[in-house]
Short mmCIF file of C-alpha atoms in Angstrom, two decimals:
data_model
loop_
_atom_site.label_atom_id
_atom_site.label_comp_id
_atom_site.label_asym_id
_atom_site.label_seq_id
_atom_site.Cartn_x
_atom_site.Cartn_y
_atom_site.Cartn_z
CA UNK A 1 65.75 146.36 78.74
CA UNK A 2 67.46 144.56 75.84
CA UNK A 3 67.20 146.03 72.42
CA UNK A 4 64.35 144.46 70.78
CA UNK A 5 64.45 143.63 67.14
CA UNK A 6 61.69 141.19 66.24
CA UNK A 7 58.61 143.06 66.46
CA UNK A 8 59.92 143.88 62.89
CA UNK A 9 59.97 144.33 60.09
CA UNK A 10 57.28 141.62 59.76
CA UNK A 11 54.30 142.99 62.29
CA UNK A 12 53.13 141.01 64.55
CA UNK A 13 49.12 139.92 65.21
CA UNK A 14 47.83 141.58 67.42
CA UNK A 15 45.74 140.05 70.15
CA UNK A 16 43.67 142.75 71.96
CA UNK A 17 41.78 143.78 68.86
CA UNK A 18 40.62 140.30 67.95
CA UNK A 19 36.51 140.60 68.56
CA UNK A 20 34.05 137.71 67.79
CA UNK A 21 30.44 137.09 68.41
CA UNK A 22 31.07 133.92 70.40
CA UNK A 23 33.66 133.77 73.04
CA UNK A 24 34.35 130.07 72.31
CA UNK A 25 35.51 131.20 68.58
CA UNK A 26 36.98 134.66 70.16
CA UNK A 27 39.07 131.98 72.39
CA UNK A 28 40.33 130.49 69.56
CA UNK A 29 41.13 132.83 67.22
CA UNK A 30 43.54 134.24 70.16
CA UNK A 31 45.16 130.84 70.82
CA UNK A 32 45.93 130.69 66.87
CA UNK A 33 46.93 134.12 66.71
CA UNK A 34 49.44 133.88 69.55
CA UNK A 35 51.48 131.21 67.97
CA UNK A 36 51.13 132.82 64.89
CA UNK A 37 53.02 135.74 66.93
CA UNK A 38 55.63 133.54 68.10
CA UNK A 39 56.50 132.35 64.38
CA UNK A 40 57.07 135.85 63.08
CA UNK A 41 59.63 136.85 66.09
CA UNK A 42 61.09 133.86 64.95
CA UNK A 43 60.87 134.78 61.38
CA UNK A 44 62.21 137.88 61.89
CA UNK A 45 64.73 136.47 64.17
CA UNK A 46 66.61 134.82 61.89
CA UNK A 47 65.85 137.72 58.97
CA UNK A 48 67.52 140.71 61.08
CA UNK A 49 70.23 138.40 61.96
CA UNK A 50 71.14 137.13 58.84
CA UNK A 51 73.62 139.83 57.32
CA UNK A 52 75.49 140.40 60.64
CA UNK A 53 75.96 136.27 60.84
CA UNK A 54 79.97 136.12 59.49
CA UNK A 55 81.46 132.77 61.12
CA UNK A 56 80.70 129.66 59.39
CA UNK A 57 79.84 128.11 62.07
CA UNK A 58 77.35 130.83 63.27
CA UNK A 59 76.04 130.61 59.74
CA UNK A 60 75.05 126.93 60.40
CA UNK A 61 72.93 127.75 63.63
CA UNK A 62 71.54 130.19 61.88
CA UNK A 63 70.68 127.35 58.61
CA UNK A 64 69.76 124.97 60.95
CA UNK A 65 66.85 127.29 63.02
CA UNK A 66 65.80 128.14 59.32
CA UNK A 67 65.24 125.05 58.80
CA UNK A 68 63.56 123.60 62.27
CA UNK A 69 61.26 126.54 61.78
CA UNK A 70 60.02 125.13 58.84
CA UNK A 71 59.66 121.76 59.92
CA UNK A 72 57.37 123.43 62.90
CA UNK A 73 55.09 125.33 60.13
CA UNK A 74 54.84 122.78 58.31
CA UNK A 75 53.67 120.30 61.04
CA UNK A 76 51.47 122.99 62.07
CA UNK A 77 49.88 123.46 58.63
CA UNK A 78 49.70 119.65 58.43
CA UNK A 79 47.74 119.54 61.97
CA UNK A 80 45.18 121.83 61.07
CA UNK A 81 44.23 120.42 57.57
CA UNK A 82 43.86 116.96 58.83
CA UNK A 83 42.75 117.61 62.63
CA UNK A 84 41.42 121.29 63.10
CA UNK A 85 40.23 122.24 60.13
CA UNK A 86 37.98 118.58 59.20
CA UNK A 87 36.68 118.69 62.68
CA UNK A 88 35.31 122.62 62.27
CA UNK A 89 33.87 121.30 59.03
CA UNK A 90 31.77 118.45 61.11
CA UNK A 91 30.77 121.58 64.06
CA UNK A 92 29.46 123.77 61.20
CA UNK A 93 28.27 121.47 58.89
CA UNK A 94 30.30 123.94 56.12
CA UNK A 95 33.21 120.87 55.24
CA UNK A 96 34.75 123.47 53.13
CA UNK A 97 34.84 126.13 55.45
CA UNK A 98 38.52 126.63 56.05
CA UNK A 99 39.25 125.97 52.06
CA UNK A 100 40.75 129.69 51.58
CA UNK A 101 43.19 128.87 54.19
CA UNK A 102 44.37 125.91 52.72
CA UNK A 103 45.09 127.51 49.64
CA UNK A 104 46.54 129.81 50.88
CA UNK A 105 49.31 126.92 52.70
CA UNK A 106 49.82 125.75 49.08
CA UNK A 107 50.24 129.25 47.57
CA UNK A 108 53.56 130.02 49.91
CA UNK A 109 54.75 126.63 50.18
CA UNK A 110 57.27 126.70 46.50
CA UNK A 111 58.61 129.68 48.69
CA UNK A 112 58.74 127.55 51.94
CA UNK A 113 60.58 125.23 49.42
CA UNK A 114 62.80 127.54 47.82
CA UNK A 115 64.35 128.46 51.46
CA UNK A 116 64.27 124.77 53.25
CA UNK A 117 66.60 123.53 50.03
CA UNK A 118 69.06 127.06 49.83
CA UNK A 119 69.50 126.45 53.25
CA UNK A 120 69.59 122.58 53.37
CA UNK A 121 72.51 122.88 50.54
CA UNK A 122 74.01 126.10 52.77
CA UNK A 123 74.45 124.21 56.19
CA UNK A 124 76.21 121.03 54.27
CA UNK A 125 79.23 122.91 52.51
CA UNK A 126 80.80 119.95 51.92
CA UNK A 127 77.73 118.26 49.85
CA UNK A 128 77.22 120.75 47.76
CA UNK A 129 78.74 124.18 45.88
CA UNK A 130 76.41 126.27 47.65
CA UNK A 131 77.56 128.63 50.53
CA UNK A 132 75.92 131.28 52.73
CA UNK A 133 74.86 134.69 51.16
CA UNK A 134 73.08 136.99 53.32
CA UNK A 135 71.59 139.22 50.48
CA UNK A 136 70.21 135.70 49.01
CA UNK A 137 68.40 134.50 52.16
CA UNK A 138 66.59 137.11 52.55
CA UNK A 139 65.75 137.58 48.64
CA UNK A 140 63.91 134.01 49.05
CA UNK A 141 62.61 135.20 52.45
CA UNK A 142 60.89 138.41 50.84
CA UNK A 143 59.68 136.08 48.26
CA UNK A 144 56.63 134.65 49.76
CA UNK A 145 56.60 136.75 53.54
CA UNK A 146 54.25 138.83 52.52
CA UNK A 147 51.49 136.12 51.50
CA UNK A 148 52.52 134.37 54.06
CA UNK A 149 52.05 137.13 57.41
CA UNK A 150 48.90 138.16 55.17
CA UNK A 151 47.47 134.15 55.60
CA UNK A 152 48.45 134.20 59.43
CA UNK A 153 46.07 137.42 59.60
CA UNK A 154 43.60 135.87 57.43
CA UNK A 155 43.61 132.41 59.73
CA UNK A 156 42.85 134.02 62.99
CA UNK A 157 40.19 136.26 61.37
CA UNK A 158 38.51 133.01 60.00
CA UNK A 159 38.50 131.51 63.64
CA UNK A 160 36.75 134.66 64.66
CA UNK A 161 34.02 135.08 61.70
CA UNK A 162 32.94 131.55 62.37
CA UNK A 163 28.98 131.59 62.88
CA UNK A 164 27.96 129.76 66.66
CA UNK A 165 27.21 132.35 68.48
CA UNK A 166 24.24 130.89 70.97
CA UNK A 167 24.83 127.62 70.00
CA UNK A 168 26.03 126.14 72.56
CA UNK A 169 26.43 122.59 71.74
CA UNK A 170 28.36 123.86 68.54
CA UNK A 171 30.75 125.69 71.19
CA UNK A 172 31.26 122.85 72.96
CA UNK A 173 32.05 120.93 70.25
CA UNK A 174 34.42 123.42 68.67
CA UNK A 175 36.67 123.96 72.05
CA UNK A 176 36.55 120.38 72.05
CA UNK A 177 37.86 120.07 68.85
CA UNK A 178 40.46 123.27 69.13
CA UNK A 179 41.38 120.92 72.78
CA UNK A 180 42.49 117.72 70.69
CA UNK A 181 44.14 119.62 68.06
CA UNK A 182 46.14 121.66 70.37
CA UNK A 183 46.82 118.33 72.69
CA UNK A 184 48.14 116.50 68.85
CA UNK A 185 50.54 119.29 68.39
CA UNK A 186 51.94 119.63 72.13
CA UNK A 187 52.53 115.75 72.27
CA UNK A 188 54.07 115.79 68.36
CA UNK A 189 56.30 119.09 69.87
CA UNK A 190 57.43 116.69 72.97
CA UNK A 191 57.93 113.65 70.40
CA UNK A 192 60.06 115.53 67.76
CA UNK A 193 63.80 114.93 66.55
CA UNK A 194 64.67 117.73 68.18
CA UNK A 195 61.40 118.65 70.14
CA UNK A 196 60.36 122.13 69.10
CA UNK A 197 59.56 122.82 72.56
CA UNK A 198 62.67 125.84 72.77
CA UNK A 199 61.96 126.98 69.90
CA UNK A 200 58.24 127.86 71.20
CA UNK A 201 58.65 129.20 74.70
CA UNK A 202 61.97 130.83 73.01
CA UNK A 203 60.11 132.46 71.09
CA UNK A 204 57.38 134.14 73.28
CA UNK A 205 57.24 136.88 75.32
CA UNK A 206 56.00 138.04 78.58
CA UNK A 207 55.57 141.63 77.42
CA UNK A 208 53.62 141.82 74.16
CA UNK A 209 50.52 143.51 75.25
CA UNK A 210 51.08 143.95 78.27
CA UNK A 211 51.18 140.16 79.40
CA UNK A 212 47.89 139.55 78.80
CA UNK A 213 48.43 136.91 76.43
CA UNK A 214 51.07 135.49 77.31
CA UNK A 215 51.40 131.90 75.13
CA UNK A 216 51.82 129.27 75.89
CA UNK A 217 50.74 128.38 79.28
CA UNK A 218 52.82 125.67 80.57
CA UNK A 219 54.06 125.18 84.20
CA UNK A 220 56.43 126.80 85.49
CA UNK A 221 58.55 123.15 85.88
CA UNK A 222 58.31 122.28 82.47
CA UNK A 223 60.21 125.38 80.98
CA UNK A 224 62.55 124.54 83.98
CA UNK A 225 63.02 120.82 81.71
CA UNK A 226 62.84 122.76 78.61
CA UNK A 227 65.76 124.93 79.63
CA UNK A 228 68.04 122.29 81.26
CA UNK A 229 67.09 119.17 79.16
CA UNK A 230 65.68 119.76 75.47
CA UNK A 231 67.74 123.31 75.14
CA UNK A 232 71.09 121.52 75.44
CA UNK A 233 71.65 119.35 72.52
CA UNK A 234 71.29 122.71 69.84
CA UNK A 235 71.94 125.33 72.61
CA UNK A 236 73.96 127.00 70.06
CA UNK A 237 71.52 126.82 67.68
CA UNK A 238 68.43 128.19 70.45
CA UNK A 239 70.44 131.23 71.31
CA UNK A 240 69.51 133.14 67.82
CA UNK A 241 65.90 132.65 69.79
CA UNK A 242 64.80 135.83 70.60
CA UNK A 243 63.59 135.24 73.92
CA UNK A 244 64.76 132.54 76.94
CA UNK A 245 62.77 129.74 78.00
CA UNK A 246 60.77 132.15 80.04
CA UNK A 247 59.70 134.25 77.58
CA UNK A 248 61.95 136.79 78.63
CA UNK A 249 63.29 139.34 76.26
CA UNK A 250 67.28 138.93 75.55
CA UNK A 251 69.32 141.15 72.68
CA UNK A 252 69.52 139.05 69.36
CA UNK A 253 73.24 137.19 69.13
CA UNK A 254 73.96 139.20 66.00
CA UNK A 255 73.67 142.67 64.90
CA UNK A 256 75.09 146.00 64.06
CA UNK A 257 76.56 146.62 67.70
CA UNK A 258 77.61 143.07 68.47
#
């Protein structure tokens, strides 16, 4: 098997322990923490690749999946506090229910911020006086990881603890309303400039926990056109990915040996 480096050092949530007193809200609280998986191999992806990354032109990829990951948080973050999280508030009659969670989005975001302009300023040389330091990117990295793996945690746990057990026109309504949000942020993934559809299924991986969980589900012909059609145009910048298309394992591109 290929060495694998991004099951660290940022953990990963895991799946199998998740327990809730409704299985609609148990449901959910695995299809939020299974993305939230898939952003931290990214996440630490790019952070054990960083100080092996030498070429300029490798630095760049590596700048420019920085900075598409961000754009996919952030229209993640921006999904749930205008889709997910209103519509929970309307099932549960609690409209402030998911409040923690949003301030939680606004308490890493300066950090978000910090790293989007370093390596905005980084990938454009020739606009600005700022170049490529590997100690640096992961100084602003360590400045707001830890609040921000804690608030992935916290999310899925929130999911989990929410209260409609035996209700089951309140389950309904909230797999309805987990369907729609998750259908908004597939089509906005398919609509994107470049559609962050590599970066997801590059990102998973058929092994964590045995396979069990494997996310996302998606036909087997669609990561076919995800491989052969959306991959090409930043191939270079997809191979830092930790995984292929299929969710197969693959040795990062950089790193102590390579």
């Amino acid at each position: 098997m290929a060495r694998r480096w991004v099951d660290e050092p940022f953990a990963l949530i895991p799946i199998d322990s998740i327990k809730s007193d409704s299985p609609v809200t148990l449901w959910m609280a695995r299809e939020m923490g299974s993305p939230h998986s898939n952003i931290l191999r990214v996440l630490n992806s790019m952070y054990n690749q960083a100080p092996y990354v030498k070429k300029e032109d490798d630095k760049r990829d590596l700048l420019q999946l920085t900075l598409f990951w961000i754009d996919w948080i952030d229209n993640l973050h921006r999904a749930e506090e205008t889709i997910l999280f209103p519509l929970i508030g309307e099932v549960t009659g609690g409209p402030n229910i998911m409040e923690a969670n949003i301030q939680q989005h606004e308490a890493f975001q300066p950090g978000f911020a910090k790293l989007q302009e370093y390596a905005t300023a980084c990938r454009d040389p020739s606009e600005s006086e700022v170049s490529f330091n590997a100690e640096q990117y992961v100084n602003l990295v360590d400045a707001f990881v830890y609040e921000f793996r804690q608030h992935l945690v916290d999310e899925v746990a929130s999911f989990a603890a929410i209260d409609v057990a035996g209700d089951e026109a309140a389950e309904r309504a909230l797999k309805k309303a987990y369907g729609d949000f998750d259908g908004q942020m597939r089509a906005e993934s398919d609509k994107a400039s470049p559609p962050m559809l590599p970066m997801v299924l590059g990102s998973s991986d058929t092994e964590f926990e045995g396979g069990a969980h494997f996310w996302p589900e998606v036909p087997a012909w669609a990561r076919y056109m995800v491989h052969h059609y959306f991959e090409r145009r930043y191939r270079n910048v997809w191979r830092l990915l930790p995984s292929d298309m299929w969710g197969r394992r693959r040795e990062l591109a950089f790193g102590p040996s390579r």
